[in-house]
Coordinates of N, CA and C in Angstrom, one line a residue:
Chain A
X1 N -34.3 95.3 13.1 CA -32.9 95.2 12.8 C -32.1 95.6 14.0
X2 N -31.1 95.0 14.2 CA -30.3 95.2 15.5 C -29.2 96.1 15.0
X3 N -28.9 97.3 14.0 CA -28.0 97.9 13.4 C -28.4 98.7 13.8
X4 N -26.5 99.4 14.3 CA -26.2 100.4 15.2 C -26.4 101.5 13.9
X5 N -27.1 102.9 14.0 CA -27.0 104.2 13.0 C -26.5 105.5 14.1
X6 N -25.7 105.9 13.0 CA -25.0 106.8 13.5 C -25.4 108.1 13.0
X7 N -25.1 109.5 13.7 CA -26.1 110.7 13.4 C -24.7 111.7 14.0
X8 N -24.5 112.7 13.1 CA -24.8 112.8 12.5 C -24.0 112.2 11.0
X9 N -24.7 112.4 9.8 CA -24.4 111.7 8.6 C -22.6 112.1 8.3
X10 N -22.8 113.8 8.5 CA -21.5 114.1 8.5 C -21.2 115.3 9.5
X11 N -19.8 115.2 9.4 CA -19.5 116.2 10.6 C -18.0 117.1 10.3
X12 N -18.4 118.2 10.1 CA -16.8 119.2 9.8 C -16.6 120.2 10.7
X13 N -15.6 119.9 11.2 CA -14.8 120.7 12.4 C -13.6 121.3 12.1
X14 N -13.1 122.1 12.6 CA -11.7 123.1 13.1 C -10.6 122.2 13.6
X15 N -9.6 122.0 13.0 CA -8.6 121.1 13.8 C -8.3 122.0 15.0
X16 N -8.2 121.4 16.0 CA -8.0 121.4 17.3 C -9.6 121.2 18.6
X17 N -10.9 121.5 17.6 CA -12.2 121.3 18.5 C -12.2 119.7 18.3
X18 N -13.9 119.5 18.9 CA -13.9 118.5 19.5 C -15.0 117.7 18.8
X19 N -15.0 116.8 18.3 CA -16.0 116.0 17.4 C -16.6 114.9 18.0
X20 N -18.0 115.4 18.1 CA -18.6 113.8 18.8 C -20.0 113.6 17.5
X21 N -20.0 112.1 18.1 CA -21.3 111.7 17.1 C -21.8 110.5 17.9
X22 N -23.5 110.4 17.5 CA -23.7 109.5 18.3 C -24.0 108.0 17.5
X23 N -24.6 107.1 18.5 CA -24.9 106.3 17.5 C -26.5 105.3 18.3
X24 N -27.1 104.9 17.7 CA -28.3 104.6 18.3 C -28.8 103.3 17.7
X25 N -29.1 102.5 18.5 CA -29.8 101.0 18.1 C -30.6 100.3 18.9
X26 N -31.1 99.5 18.2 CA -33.0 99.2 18.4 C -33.0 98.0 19.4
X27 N -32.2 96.5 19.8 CA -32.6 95.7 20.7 C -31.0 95.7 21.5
X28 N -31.4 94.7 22.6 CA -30.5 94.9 23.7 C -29.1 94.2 23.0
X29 N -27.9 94.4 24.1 CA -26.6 94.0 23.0 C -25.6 93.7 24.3
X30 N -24.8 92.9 23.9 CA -23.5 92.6 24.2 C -22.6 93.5 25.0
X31 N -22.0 94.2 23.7 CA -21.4 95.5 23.6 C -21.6 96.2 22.5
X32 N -20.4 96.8 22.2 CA -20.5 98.3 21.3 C -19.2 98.3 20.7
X33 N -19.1 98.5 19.4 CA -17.4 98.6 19.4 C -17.7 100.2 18.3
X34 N -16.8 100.9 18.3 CA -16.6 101.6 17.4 C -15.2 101.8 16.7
X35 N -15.4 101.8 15.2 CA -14.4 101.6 14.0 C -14.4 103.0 13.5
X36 N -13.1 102.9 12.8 CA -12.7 104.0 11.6 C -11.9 103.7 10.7
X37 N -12.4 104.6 9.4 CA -12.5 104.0 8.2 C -11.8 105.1 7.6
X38 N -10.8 104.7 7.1 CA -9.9 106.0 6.3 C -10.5 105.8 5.0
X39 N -11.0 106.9 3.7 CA -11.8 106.5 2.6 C -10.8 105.1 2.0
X40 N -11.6 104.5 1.3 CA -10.7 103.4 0.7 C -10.0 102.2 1.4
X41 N -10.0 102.2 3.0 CA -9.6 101.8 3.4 C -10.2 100.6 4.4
X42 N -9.5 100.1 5.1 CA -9.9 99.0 6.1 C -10.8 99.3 7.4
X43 N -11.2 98.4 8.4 CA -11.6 98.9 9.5 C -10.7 99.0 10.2
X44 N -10.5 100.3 11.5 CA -9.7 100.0 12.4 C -10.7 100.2 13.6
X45 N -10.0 99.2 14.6 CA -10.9 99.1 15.9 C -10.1 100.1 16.7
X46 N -11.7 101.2 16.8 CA -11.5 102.1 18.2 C -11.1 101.7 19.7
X47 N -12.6 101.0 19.5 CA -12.5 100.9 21.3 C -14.1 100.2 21.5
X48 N -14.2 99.1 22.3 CA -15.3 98.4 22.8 C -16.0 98.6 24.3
X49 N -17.1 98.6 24.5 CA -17.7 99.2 25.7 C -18.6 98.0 25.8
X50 N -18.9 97.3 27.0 CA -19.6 96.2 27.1 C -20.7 97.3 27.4
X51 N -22.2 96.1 27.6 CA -23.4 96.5 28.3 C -23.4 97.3 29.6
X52 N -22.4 96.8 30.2 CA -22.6 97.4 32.0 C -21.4 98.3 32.1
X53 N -21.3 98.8 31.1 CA -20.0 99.9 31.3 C -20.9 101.1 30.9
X54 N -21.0 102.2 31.5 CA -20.9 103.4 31.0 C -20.4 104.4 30.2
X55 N -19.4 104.4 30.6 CA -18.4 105.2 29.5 C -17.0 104.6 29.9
X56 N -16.3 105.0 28.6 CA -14.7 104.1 28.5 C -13.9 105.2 28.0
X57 N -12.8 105.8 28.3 CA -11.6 106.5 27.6 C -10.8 105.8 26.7
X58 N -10.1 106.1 25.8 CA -8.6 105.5 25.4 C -8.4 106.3 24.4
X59 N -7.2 106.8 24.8 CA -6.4 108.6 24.6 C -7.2 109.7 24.3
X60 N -7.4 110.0 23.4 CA -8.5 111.3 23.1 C -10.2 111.0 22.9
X61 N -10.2 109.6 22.6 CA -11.2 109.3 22.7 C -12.1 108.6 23.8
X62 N -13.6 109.4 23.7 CA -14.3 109.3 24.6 C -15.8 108.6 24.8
X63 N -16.0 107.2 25.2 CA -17.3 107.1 24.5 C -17.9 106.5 25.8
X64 N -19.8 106.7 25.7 CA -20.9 106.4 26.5 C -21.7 105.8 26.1
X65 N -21.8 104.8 26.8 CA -23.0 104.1 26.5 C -24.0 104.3 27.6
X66 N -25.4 104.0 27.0 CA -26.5 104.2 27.7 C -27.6 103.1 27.7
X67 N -27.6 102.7 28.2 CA -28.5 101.2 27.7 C -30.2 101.2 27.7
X68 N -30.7 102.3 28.9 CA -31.8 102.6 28.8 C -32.5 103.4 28.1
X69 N -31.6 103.8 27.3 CA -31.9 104.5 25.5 C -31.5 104.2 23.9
X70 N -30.8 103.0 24.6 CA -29.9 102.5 23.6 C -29.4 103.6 22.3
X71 N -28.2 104.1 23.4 CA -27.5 105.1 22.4 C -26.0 105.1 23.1
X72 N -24.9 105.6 22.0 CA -23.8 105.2 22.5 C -23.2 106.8 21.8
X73 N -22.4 107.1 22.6 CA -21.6 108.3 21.8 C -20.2 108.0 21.8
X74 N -19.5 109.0 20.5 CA -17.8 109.1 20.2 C -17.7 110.5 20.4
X75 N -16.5 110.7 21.4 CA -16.0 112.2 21.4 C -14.6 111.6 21.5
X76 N -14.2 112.7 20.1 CA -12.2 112.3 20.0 C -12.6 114.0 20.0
X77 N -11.2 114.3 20.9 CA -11.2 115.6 21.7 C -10.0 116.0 21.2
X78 N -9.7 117.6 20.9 CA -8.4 118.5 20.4 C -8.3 117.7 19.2
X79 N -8.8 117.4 17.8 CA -9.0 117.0 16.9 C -7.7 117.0 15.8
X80 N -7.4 116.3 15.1 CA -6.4 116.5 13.8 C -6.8 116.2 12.7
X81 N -6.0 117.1 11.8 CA -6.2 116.5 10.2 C -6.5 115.0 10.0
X82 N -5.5 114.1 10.8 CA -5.8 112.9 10.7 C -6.7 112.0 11.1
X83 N -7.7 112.6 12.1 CA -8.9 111.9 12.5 C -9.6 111.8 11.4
X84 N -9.4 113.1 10.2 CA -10.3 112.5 8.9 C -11.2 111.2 8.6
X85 N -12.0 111.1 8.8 CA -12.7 109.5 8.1 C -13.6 109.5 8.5
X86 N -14.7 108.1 8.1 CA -15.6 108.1 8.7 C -15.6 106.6 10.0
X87 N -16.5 106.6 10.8 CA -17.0 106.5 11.9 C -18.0 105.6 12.4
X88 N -17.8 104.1 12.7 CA -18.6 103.5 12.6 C -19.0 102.9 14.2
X89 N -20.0 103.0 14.5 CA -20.5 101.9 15.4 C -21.1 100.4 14.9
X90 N -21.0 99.8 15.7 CA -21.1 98.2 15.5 C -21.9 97.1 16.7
X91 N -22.6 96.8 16.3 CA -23.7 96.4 17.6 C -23.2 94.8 17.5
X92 N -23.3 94.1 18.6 CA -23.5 93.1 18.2 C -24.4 92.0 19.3
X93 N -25.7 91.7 19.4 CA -26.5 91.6 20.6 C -26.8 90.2 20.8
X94 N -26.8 89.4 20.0 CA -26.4 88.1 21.1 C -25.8 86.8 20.9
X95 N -25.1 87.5 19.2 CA -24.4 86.4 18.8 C -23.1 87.5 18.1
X96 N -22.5 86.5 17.7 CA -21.1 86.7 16.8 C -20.9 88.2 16.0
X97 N -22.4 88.3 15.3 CA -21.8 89.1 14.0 C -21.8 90.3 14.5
X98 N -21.4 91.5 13.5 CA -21.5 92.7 14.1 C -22.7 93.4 13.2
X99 N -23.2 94.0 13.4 CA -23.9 94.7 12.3 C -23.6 96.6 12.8
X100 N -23.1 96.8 11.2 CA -22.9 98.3 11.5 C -23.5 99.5 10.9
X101 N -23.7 100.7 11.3 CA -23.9 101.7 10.5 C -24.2 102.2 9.6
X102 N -24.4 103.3 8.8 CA -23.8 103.6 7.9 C -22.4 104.6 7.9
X103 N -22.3 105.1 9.3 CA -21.2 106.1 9.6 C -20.8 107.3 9.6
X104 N -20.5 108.3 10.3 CA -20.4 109.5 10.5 C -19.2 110.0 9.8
X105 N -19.4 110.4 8.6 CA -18.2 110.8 7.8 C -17.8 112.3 8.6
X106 N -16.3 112.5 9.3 CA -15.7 113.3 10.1 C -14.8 114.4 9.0
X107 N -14.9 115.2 8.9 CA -14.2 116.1 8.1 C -12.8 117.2 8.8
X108 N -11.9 117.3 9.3 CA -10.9 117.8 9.9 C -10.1 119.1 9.6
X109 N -10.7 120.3 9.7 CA -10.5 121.3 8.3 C -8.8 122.0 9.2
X110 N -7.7 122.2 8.3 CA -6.6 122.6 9.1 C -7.1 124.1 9.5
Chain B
X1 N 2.6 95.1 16.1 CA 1.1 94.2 16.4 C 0.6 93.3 15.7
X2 N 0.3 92.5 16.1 CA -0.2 91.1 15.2 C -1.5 92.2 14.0
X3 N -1.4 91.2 13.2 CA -2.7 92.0 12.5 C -3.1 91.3 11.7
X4 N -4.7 91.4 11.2 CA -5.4 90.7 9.9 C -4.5 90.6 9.0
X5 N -4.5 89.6 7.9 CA -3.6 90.2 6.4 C -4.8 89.7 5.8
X6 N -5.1 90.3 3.9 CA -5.7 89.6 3.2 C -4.8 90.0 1.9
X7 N -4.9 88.9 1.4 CA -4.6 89.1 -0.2 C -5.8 87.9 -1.0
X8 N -6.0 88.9 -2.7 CA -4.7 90.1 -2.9 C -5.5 91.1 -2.2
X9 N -4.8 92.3 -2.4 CA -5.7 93.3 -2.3 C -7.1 94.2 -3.4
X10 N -6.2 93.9 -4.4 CA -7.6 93.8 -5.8 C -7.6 92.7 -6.4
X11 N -9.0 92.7 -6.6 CA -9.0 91.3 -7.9 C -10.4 91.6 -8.8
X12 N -9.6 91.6 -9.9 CA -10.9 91.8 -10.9 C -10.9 90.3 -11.7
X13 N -12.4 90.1 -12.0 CA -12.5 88.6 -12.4 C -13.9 89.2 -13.1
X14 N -13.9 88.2 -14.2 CA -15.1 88.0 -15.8 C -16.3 87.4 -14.6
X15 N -17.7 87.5 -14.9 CA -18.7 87.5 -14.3 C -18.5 85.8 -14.7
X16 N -19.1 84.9 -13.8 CA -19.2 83.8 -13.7 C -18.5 83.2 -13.4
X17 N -16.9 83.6 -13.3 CA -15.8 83.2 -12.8 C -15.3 82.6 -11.3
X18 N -14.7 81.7 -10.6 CA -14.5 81.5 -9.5 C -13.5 82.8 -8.5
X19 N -13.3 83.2 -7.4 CA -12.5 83.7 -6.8 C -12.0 83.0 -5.4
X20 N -11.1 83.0 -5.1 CA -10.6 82.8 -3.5 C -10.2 84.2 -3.5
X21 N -10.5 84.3 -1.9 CA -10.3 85.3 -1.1 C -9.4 84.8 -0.1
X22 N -8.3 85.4 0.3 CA -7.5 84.6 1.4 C -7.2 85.8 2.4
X23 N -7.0 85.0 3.8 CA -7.0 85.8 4.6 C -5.8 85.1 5.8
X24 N -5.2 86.0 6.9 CA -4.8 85.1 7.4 C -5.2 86.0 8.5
X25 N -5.5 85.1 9.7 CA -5.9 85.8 11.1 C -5.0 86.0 11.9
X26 N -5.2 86.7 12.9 CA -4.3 86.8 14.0 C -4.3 85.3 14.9
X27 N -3.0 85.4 15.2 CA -2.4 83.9 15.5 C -2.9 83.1 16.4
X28 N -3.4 83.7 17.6 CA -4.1 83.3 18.6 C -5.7 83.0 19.2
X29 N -6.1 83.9 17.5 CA -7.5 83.9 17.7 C -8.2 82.7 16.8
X30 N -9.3 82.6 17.4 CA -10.2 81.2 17.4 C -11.7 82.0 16.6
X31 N -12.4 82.9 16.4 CA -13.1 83.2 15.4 C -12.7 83.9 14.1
X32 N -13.3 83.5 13.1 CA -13.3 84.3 12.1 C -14.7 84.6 11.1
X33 N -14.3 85.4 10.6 CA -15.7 86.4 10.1 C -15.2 87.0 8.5
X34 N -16.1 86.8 8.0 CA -16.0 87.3 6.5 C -17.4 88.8 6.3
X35 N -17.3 90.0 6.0 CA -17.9 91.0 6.0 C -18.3 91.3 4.4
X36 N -18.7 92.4 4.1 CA -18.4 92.8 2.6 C -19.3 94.3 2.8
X37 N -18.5 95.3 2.0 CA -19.3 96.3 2.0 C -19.1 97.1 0.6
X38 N -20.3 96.6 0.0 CA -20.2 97.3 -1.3 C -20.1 99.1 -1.5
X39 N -19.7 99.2 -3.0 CA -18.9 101.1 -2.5 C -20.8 101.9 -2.0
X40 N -19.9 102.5 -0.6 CA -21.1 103.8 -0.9 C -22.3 103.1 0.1
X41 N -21.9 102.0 0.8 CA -23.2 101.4 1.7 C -22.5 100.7 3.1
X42 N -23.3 100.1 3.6 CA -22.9 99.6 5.2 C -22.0 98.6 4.8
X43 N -21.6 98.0 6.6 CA -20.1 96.8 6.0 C -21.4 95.7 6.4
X44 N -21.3 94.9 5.6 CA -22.6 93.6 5.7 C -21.6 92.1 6.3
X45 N -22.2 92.2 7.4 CA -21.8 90.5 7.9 C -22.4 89.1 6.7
X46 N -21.2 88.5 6.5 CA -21.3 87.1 5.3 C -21.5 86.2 6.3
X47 N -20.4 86.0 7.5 CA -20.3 84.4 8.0 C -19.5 84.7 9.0
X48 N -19.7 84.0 10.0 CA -18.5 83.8 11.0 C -18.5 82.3 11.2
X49 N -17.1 82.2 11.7 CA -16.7 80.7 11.9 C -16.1 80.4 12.8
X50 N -16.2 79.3 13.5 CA -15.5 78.7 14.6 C -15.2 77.4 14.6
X51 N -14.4 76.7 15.5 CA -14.1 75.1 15.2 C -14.2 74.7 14.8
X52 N -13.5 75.6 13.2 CA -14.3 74.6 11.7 C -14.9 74.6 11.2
X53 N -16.0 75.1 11.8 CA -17.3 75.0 11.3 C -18.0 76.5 11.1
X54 N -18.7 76.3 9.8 CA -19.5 77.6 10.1 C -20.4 78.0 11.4
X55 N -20.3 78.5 12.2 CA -21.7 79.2 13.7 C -22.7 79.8 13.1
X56 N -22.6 81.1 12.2 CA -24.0 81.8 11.7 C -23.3 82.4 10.5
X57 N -24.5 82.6 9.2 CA -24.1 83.2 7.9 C -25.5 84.1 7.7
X58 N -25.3 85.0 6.9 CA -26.4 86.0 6.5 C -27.1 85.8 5.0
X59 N -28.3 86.3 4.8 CA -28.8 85.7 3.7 C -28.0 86.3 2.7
X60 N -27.2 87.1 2.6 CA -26.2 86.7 1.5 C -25.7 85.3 1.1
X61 N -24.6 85.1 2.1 CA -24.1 83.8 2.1 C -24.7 82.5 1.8
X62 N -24.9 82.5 0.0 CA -26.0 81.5 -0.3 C -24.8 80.6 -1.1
X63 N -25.6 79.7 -1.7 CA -24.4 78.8 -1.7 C -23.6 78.8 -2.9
X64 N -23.9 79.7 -3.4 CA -22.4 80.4 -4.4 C -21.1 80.8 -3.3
X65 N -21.4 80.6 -2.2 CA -20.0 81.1 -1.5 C -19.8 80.0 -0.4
X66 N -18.1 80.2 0.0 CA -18.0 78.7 1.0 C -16.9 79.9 1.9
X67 N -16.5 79.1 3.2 CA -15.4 79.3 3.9 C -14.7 78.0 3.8
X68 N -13.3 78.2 4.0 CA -12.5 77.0 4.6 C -11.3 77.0 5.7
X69 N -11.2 76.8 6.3 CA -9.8 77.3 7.1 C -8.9 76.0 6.6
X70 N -8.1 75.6 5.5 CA -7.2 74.3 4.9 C -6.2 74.6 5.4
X71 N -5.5 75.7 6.2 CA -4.4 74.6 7.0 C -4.5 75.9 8.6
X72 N -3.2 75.7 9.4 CA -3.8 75.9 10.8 C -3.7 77.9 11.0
X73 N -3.6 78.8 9.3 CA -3.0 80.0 9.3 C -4.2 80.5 8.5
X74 N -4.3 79.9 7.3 CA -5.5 80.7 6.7 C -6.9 80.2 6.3
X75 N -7.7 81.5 6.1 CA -9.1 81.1 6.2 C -9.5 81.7 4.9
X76 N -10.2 80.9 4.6 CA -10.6 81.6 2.4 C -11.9 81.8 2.3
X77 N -12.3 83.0 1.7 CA -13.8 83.0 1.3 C -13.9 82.6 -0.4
X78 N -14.5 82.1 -0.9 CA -14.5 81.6 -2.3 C -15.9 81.6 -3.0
X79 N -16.0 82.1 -3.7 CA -17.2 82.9 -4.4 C -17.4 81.9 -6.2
X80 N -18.5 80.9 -6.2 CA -18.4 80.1 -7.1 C -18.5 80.6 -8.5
X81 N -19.5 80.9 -8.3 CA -19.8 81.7 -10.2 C -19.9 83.2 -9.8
X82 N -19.0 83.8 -9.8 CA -19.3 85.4 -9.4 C -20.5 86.2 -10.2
X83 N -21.2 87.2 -9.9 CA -21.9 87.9 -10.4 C -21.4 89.4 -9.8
X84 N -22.2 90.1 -11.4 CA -21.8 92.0 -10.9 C -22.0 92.3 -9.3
X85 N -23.4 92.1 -8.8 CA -23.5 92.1 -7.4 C -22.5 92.2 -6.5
X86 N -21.9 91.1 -6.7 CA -20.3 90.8 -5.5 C -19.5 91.9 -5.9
X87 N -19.5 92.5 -6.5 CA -18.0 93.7 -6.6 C -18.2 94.4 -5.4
X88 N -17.4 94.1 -4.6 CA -17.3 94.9 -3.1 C -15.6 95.0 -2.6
X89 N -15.9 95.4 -1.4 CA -14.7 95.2 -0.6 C -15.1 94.0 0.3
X90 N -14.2 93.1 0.7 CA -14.3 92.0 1.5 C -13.3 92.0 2.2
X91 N -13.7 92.2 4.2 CA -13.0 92.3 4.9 C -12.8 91.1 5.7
X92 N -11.9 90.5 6.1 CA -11.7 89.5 6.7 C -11.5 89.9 7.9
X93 N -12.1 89.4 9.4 CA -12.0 89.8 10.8 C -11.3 88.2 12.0
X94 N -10.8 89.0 12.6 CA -11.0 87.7 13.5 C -11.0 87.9 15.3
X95 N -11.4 87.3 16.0 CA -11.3 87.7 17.4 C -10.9 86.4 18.2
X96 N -10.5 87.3 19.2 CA -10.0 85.3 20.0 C -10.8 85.0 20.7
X97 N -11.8 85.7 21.1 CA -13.1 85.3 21.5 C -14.4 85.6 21.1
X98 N -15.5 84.7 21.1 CA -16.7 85.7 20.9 C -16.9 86.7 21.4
X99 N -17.9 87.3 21.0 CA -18.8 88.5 21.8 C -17.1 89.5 22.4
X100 N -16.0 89.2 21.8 CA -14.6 90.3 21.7 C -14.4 90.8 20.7
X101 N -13.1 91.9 20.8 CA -13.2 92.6 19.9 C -12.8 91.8 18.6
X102 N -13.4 92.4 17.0 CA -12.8 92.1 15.9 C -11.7 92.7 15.4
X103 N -11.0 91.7 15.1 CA -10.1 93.0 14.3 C -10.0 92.5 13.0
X104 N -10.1 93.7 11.8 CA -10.5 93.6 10.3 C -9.0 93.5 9.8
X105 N -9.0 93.1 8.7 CA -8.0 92.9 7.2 C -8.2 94.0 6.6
X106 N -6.9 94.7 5.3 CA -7.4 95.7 5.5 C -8.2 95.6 3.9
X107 N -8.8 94.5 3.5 CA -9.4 93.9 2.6 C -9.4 93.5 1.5
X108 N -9.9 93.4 0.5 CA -9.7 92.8 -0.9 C -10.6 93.4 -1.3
X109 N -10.3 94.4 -2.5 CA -11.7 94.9 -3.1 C -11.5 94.1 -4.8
X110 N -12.8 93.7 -4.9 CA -13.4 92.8 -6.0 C -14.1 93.5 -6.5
X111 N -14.0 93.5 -8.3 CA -14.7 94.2 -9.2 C -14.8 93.0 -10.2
X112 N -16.0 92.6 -10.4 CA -16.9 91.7 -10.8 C -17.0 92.6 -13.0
X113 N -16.6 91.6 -14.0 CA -16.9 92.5 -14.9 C -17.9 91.7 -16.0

């Protein structure tokens, strides 16, 4: 299966620390995108990291890919109530579809 | 910002029944993708589409279910004899290019009775 899994299952932090989670998958790929999922709600697109990129910023969030481990990490840094949700990576290695996760449910305690 | 739309947002339908799912994509983009992620499990790729045509579908996507893009805005997923099975959420995606980013609808959740 070419499905990106994510570790940890869940994650509860102190608003203002720093939340990372990784995510790890089995054949070569494209890129990377990572989503968040407010409960009940839609995907929203994080941020996408091709194969030959290392690591990518955009605002608080921080992510790495590694290709000769095939693992990718999310670090959203100084944390808020609102980051609440869970956390998805999404593989997609040499066609169209994406296949994802099951997701890092993020917990944001005031 | 441009964005996915889908309607409706819920739809409850009698088991055997037909549904349309409608979606409309972002204006400029050329793929689209139908997902589904039942409560409590992963988001499962249905189908993606391009110039009309279906490109790749997953062994879900059997032939109780169709796409259509019928005019130059929206793209419909339609589910022929529904079963309890399909009660999910169904996200509609679209990108303006392959292997780019998706961006999701913020979906239709379907309860099958």
């Amino acid at each position: 299966s070419q499905q990106g899994e994510e570790d940890p299952q869940a994650l509860s932090i102190q608003e203002g620390e720093n939340a990372t989670m990784n995510c790890s998958y089995k054949t070569s790929i494209n890129n990377l995108q990572w989503y968040r999922q407010n409960s009940g709600r839609g995907l929203v697109h994080l941020i996408l990291i091709r194969s030959n990129e290392r690591e990518k910023h955009s605002g608080r969030l921080r992510v790495t890919l590694d290709t000769s481990k095939k693992s990718s990490s999310l670090l959203i840094t100084a944390s808020r109530a609102a980051d609440t949700a869970s956390y998805f990576c999404a593989t997609d290695p040499k066609d169209y579809k994406l296949s994802f996760g099951a997701g890092t449910t993020v917990t944001v305690r005031a | 910002e441009p964005e996915v739309t889908q309607t409706p947002s819920h739809q409850v339908t009698q088991m055997g029944q037909e549904v349309i799912l409608r979606c409309v994509p972002i204006s400029n983009h050329l793929y689209f993708y139908w997902y589904r992620q039942i409560l409590g499990q992963k988001v499962e790729f249905l189908v993606s589409f391009y110039n009309n045509e279906i490109s790749e579908k997953s062994e879900i996507f059997d032939d109780q279910f169709s796409v259509e893009r019928p005019d130059g805005s929206n793209f419909t997923l339609k589910i022929r004899s529904t079963k309890l099975e399909d009660s999910a959420m169904y996200f509609c995606a679209s990108s303006e290019q392959g292997l780019e980013t998706q961006y999701f609808g913020p979906g239709t959740r379907l309860l099958v009775l």
